[in-house]
Short mmCIF file of C-alpha atoms and ligand atoms in Angstrom, two decimals:
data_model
loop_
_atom_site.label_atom_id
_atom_site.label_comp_id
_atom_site.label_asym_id
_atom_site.label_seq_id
_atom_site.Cartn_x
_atom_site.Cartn_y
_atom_site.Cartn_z
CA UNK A 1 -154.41 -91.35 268.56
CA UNK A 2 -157.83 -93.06 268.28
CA UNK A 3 -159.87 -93.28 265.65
CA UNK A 4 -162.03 -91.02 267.05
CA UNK A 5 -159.39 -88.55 267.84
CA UNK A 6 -161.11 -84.95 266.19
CA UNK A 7 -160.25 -81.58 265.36
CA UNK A 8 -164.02 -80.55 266.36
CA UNK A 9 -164.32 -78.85 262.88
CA UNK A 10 -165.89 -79.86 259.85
CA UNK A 11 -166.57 -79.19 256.18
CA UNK A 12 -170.06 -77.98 256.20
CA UNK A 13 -170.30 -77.27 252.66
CA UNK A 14 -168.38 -77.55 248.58
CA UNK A 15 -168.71 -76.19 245.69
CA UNK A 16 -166.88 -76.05 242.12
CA UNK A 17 -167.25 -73.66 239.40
CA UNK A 18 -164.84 -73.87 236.12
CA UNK A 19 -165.23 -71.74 232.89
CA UNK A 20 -167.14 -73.27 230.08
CA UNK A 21 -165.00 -73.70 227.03
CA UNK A 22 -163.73 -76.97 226.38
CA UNK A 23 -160.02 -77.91 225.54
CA UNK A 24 -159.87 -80.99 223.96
CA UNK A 25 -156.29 -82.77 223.54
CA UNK A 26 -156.54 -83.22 219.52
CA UNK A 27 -157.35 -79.11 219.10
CA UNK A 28 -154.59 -78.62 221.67
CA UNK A 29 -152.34 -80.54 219.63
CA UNK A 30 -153.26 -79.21 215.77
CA UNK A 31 -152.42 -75.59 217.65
CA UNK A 32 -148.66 -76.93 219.04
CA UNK A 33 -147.95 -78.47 215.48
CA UNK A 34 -148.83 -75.84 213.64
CA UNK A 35 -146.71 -73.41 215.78
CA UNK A 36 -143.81 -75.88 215.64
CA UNK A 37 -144.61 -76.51 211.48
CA UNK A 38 -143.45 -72.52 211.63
CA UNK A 39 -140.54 -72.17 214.19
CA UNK A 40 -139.37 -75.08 212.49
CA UNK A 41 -139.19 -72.93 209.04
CA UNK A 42 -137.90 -69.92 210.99
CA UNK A 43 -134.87 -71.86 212.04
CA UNK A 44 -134.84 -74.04 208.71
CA UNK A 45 -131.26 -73.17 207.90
CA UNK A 46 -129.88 -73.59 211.75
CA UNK A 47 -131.63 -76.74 211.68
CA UNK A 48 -130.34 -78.28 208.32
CA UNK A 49 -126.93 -77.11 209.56
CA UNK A 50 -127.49 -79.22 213.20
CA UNK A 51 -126.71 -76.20 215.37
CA UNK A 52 -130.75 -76.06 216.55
CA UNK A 53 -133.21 -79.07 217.06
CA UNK A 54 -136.39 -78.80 215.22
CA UNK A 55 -139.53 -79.32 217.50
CA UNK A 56 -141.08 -82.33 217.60
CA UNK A 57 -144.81 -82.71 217.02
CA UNK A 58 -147.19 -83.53 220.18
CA UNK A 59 -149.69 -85.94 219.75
CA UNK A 60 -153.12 -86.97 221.72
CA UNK A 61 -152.07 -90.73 221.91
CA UNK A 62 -149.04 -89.29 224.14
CA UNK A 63 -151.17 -86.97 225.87
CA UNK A 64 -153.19 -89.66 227.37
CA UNK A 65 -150.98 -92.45 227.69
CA UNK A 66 -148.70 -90.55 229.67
CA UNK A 67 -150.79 -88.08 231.93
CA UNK A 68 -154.71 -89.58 231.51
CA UNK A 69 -155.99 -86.34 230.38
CA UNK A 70 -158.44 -85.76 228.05
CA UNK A 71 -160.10 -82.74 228.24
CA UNK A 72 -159.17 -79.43 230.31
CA UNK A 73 -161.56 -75.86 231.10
CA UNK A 74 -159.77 -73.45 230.01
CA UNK A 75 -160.53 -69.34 230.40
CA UNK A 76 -160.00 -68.99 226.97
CA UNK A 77 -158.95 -70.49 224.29
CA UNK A 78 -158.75 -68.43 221.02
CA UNK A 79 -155.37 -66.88 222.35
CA UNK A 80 -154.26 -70.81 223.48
CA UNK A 81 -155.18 -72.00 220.09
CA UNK A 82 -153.43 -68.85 217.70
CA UNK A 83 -149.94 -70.46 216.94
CA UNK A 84 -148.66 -66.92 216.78
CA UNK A 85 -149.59 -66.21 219.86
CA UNK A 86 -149.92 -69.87 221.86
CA UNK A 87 -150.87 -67.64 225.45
CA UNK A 88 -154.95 -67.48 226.81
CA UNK A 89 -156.24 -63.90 225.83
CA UNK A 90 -157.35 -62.82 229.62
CA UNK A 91 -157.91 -58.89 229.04
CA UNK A 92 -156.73 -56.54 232.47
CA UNK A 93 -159.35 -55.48 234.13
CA UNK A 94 -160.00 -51.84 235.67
CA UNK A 95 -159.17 -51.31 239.39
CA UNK A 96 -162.88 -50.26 240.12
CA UNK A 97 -163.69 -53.99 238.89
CA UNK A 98 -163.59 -57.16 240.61
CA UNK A 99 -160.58 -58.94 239.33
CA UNK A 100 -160.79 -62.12 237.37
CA UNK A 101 -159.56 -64.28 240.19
CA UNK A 102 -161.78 -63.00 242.85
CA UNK A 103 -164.13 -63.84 240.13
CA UNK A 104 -163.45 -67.54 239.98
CA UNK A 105 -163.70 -67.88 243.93
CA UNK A 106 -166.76 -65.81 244.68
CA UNK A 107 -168.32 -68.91 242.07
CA UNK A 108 -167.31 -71.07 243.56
CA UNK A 109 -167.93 -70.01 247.03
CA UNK A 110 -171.42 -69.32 246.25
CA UNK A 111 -172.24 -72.76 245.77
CA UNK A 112 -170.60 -73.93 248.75
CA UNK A 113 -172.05 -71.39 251.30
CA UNK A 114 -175.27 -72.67 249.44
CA UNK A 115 -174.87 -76.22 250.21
CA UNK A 116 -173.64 -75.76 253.87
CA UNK A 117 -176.46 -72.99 254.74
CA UNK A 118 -174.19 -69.92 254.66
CA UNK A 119 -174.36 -66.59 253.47
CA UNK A 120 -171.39 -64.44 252.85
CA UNK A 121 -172.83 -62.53 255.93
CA UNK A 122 -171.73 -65.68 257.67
CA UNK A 123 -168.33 -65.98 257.15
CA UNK A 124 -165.86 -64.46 259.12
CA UNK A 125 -162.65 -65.67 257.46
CA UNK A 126 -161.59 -66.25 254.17
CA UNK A 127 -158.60 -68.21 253.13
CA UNK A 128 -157.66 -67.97 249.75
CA UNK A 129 -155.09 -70.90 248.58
CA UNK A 130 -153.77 -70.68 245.17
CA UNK A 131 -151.07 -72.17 243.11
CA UNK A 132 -150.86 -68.90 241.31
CA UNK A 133 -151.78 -65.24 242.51
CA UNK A 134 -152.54 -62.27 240.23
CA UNK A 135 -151.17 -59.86 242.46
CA UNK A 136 -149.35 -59.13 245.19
CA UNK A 137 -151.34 -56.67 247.02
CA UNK A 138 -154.10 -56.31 248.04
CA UNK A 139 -154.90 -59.52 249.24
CA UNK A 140 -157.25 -61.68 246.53
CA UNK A 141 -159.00 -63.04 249.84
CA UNK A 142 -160.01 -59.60 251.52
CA UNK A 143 -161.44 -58.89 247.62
CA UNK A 144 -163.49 -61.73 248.12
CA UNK A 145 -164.28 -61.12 251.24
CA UNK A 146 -165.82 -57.20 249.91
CA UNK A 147 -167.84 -58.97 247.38
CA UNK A 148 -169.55 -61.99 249.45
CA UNK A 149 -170.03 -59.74 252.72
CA UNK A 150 -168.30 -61.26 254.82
CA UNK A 151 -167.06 -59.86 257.88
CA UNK A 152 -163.90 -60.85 260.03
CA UNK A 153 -160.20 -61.06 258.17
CA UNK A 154 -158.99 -62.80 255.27
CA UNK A 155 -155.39 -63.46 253.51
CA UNK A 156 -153.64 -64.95 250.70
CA UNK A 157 -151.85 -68.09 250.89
CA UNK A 158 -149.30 -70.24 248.42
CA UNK A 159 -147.89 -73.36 248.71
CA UNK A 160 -147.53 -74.69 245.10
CA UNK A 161 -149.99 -77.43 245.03
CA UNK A 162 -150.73 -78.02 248.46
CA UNK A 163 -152.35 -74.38 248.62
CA UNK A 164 -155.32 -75.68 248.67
CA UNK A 165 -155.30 -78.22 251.91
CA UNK A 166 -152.89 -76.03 253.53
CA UNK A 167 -155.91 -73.55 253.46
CA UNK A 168 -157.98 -75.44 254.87
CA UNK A 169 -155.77 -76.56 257.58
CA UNK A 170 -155.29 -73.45 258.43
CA UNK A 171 -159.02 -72.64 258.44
CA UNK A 172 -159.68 -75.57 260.46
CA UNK A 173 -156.84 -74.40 263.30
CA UNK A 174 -158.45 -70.64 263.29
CA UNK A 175 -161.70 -72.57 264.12
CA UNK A 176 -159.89 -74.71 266.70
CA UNK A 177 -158.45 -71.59 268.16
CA UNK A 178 -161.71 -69.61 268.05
CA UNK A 179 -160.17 -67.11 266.22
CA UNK A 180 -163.28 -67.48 263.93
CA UNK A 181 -166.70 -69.27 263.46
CA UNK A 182 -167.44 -70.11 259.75
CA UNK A 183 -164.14 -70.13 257.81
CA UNK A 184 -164.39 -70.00 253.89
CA UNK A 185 -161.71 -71.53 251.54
CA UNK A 186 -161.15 -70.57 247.98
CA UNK A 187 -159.40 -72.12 245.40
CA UNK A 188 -159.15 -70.35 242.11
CA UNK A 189 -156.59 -71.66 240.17
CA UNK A 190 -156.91 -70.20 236.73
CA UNK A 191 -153.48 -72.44 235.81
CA UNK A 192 -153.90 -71.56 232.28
CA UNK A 193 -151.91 -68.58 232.53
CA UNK A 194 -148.42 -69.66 233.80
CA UNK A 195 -148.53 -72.18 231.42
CA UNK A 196 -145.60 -72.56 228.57
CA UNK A 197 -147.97 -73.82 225.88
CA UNK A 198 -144.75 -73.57 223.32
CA UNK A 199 -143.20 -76.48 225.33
CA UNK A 200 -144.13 -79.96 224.41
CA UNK A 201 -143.44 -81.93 227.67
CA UNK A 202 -146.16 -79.42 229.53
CA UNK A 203 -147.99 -77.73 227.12
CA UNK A 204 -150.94 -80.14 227.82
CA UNK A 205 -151.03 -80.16 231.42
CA UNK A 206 -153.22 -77.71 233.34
CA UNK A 207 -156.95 -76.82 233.31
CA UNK A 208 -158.56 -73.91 234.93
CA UNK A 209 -160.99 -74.17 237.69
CA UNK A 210 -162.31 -73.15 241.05
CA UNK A 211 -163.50 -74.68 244.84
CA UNK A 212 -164.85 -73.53 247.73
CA UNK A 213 -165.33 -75.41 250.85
CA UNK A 214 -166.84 -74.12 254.36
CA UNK A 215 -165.05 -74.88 257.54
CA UNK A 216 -167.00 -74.27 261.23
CA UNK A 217 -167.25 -75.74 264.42
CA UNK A 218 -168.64 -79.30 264.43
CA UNK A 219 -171.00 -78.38 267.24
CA UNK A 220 -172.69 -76.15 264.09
CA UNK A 221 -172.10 -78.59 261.11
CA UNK A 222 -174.89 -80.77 259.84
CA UNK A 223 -175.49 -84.05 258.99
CA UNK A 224 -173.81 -85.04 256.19
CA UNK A 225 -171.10 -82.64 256.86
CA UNK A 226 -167.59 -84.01 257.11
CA UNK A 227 -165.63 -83.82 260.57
CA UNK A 228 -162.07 -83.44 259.71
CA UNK A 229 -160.39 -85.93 262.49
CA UNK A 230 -157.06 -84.77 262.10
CA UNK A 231 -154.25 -83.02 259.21
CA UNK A 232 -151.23 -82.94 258.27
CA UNK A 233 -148.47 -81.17 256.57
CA UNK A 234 -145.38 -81.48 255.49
CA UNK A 235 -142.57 -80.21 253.17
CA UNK A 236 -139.24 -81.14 251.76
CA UNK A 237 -137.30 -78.89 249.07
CA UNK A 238 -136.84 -79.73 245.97
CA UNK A 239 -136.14 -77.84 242.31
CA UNK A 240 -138.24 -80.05 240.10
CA UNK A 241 -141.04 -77.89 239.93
CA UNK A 242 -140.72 -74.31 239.81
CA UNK A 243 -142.04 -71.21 238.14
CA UNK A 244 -139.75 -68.19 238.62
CA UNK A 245 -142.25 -65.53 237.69
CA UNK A 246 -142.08 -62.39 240.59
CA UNK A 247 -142.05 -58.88 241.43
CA UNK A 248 -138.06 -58.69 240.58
CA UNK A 249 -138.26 -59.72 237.38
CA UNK A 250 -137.83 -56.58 235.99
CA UNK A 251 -135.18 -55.35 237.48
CA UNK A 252 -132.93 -58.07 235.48
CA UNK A 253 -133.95 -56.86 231.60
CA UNK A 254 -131.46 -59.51 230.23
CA UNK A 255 -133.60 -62.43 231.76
CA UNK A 256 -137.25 -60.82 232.79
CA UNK A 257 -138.41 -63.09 229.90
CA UNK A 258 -137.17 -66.08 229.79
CA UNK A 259 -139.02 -69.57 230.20
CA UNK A 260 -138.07 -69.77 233.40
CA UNK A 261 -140.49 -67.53 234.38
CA UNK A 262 -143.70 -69.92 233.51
CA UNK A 263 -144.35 -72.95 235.10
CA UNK A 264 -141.70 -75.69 233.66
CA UNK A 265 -140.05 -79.04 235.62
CA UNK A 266 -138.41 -81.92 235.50
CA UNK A 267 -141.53 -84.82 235.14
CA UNK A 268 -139.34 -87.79 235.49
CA UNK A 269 -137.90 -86.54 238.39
CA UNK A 270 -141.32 -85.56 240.09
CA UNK A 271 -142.95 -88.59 239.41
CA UNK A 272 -140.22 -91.11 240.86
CA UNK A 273 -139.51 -88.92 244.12
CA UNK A 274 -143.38 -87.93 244.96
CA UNK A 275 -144.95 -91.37 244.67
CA UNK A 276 -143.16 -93.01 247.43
CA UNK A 277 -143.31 -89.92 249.56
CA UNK A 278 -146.97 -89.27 249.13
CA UNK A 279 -148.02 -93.18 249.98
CA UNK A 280 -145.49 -93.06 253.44
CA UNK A 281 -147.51 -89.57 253.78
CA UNK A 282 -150.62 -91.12 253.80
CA UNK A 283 -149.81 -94.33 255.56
CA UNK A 284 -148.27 -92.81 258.46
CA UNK A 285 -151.22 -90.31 258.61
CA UNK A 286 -154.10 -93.02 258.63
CA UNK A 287 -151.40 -95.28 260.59
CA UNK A 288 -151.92 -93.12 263.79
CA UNK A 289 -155.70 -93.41 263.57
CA UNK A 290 -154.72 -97.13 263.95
CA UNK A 291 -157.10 -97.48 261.05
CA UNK A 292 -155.99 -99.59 258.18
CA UNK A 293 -155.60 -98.34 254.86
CA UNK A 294 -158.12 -100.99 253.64
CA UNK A 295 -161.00 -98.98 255.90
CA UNK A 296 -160.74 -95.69 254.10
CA UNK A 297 -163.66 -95.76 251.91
CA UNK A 298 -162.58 -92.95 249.64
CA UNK A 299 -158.87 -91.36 248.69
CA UNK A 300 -159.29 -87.82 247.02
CA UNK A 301 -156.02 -87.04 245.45
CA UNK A 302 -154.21 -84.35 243.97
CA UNK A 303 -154.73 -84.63 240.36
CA UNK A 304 -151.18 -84.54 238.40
CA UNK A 305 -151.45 -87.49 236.58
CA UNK A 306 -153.20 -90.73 236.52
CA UNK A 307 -150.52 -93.18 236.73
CA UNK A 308 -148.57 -91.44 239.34
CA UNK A 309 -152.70 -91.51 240.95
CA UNK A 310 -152.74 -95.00 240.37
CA UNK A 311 -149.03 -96.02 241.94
CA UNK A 312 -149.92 -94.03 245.24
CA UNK A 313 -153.31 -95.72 245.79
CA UNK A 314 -152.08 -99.62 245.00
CA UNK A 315 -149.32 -98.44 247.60
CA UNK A 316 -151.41 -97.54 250.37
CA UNK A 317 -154.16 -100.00 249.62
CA UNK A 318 -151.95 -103.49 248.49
CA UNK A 319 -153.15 -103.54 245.37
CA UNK A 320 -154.90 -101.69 242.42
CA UNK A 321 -157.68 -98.94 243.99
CA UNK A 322 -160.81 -98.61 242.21
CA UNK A 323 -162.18 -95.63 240.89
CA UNK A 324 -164.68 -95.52 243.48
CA UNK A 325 -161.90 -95.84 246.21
CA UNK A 326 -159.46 -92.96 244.02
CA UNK A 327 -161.48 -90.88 242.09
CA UNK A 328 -159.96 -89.28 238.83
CA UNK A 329 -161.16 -86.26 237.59
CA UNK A 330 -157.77 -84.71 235.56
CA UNK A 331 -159.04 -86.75 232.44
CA UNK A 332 -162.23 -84.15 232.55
CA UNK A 333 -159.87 -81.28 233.80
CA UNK A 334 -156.81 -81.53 233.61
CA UNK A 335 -154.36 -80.77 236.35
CA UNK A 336 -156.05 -78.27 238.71
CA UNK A 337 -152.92 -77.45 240.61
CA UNK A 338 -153.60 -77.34 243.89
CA UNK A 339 -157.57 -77.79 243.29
CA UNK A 340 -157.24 -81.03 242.38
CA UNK A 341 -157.59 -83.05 245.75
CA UNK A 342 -160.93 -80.76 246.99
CA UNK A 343 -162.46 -80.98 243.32
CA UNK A 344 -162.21 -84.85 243.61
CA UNK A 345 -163.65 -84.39 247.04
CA UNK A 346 -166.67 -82.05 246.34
CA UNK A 347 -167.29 -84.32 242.85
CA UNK A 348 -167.27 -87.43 244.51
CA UNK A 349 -168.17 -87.46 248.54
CA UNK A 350 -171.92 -87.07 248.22
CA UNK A 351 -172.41 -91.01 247.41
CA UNK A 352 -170.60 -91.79 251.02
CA UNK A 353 -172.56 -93.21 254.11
CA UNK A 354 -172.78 -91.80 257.60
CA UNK A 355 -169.07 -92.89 259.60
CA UNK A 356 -167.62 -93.47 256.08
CA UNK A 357 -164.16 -92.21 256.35
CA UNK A 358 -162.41 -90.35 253.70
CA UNK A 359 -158.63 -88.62 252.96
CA UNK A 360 -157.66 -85.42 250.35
CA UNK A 361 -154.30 -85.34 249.83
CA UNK A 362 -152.04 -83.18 247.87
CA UNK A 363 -148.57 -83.00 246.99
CA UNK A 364 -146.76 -80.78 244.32
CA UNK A 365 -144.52 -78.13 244.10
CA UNK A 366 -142.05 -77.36 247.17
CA UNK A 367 -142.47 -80.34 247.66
CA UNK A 368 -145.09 -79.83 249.57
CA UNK A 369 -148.09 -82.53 250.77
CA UNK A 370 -151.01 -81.57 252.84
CA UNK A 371 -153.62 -84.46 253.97
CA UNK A 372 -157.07 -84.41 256.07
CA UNK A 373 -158.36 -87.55 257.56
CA UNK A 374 -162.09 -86.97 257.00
CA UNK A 375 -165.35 -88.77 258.54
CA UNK A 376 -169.09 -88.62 257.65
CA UNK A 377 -170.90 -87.08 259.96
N1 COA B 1 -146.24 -85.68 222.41
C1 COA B 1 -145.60 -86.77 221.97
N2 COA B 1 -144.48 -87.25 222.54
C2 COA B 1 -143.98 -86.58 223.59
C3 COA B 1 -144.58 -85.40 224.10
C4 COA B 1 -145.76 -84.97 223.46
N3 COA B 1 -146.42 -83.87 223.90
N4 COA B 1 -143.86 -84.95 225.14
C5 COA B 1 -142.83 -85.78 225.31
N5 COA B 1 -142.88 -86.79 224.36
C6 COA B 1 -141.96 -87.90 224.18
C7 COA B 1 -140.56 -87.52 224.62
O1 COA B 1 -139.85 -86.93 223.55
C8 COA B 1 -140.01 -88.88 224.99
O2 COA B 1 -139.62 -89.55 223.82
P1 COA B 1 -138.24 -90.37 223.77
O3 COA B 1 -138.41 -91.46 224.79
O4 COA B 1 -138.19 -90.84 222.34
O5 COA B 1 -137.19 -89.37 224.14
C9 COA B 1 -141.21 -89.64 225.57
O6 COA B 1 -142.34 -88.99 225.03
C10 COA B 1 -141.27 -89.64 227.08
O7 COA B 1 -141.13 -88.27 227.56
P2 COA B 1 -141.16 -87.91 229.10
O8 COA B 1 -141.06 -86.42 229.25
O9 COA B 1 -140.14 -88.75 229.81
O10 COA B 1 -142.66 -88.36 229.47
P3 COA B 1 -143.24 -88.96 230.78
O11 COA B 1 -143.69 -90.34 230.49
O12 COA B 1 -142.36 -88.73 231.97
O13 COA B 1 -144.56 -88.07 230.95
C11 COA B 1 -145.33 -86.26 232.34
C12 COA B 1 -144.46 -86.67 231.15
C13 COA B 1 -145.11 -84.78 232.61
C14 COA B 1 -146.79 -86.50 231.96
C15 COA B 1 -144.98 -87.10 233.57
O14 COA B 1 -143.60 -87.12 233.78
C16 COA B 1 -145.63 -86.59 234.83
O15 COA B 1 -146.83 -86.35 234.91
N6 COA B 1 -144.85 -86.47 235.91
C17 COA B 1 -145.36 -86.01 237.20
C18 COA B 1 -145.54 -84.56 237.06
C19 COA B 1 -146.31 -83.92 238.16
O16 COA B 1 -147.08 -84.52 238.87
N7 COA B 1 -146.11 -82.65 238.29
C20 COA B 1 -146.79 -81.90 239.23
C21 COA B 1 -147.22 -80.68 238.60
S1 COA B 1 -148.30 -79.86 239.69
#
């Protein structure tokens, strides 16, 4: 494969939206403390007689030291921040209206069909890749779809945190196959929601936003577009991150409730199995470009957690990266899920020169990795 080797597609145009409020870590943590302060005097006499442990408190210097994040968007926060109820208030919404998630991508997507010269009119395919879906029918894409215009088909995809590239490698192979002309991905992870915010290890973790990128034909793209050369995915299975919540929940009415059921995993775990995986990922990927690692100006990377960041990047590169070579953007907001890799992308690309090259890559739940090999055009 030369360097040169190409898909023929490109990313035309980004765009990120993310609610306004603010979540900072020392709020976050008042909230956790106080709900502990009072589980902790619920259970006083199981915990005096050693049968229950009392919660611990959680505590900003933690937060950052072990994760990098700061600050996080959330959807809402008064329901986050009640230590009776420690779940965002996100009211239902009638049928007749669009549905919050729609919401978030048709934001998003605006300001990407905006940047590459699209309307909604455009568009003939939307790929929705999420972490989390509301619903299970109809399709969150085809909703979108309705409310931009768009014409053609669109569906619903998951694939923990490699939604998000996987959509766009699947964009970018309907393109190939001419099964469509100006593909639309949307990424709205509103995270907040399958959150356990009652659980200290996690409770500070996610952030809500959205993305949007444009995929078309390269022959159409402008300049200052970016040519995806060639992708890759790949998956392995593994336990260590899971979320349990589904449509059969409630037929089990012993266990429809339990934690299990919200996003929840084994950190340790993730962190010492993904790291190496990711940076062979990667290598082998940019390996069969024969370019060397060194020649990648830019490495936009899922957004979990800034040391794990940090250990993938002085993998693939030798030694420490540079921001400017691995952008971080989970210590503004949080982990994204599966948003993380294109919001690094669309926050950081514009700066690059024409033939710059550039890879996104995710990894997460599953496990699952996705990665584009991306050039300036
Ligand atoms: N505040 C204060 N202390 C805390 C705490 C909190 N909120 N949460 C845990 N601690 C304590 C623990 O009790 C433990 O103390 P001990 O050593 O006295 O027992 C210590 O901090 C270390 O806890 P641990 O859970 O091992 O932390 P960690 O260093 O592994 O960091 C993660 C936790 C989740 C940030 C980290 O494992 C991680 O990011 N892993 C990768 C996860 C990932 O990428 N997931 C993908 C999701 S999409």
């Amino acid at each position: 494969m030369s360097p040169r080797t190409t898909t023929g597609t490109s990313i035309t145009g980004h765009g990120v939206w993310h609610p306004e409020p603010v979540l900072e870590n020392e709020e976050l943590c008042v909230a956790f403390n106080e709900f502990a302060r009072r589980e902790n005097a619920k259970y006083a006499a199981e915990i005096a007689a050693g049968t229950r442990q009392p919660i611990k408190d959680s505590t900003p210097e933690f937060i950052i030291k072990a994760s990098g994040i700061i600050t996080r968007y959330v959807h809402d926060k008064t329901g986050l921040l009640d230590p009776e109820r420690m779940c965002p208030n996100i009211p239902d919404r009638p049928e007749e209206e669009i549905s919050v998630q729609a919401e978030y991508a048709v934001n998003a997507a605006k300001r990407a069909l905006e940047r590459a010269g699209r309307t909604g009119e455009d568009v003939d395919l939307v790929v929705l890749g999420c972490s989390n879906l509301q619903r299970m029918y109809p399709a969150i894409a085809i909703e979108v779809q309705e409310a931009l215009g768009a014409r053609g088909y669109g569906y619903d995809m998951s694939l923990g945190c490699s939604a998000a590239t996987g959509a766009t490698i699947m964009a970018s192979q309907a393109i190939q196959t001419g099964a469509a002309k100006c593909a639309l991905v949307v990424v709205p992870e509103l995270t907040t929601g399958h959150m356990n915010w009652r659980e200290r290890d996690s409770h500070f973790i996610f952030g809500d936003a959205s993305v949007a990128l444009v995929v078309e034909p390269t022959d159409r793209a402008k300049p200052g577009s970016w040519e995806i050369l060639s992708t890759r995915m790949m998956s392995k299975w593994s336990n260590n991150i899971r979320n349990n919540y589904g449509y059969l929940d409630r037929c089990d009415p012993e266990t429809q409730n339990n934690t299990d059921k919200l996003f929840h995993q084994h950190g340790r775990r993730v962190y010492k199995d993904v790291v190496p995986l990711a940076a062979k990922f990667i290598l082998e990927h940019i390996a069969a470009h024969e370019l060397p690692p060194q020649s990648v100006a830019r490495y936009w990377l899922h957004q979990a957690n800034v040391n794990m960041n940090n250990s993938i990047a002085e993998r693939v590169l030798g030694r420490p990266a540079s921001r400017e070579e691995a952008p971080v953007i989970l210590d503004e907001y949080g982990n994204t899920a599966s948003a993380g890799s294109l919001l690094a992308f669309s926050l950081h690309s514009e700066d690059l020169a024409r033939g710059d090259f550039g890879v996104m890559c995710s990894f997460g739940a599953g496990y699952s990795l996705g990665s584009l090999l991306l050039q300036r055009t």
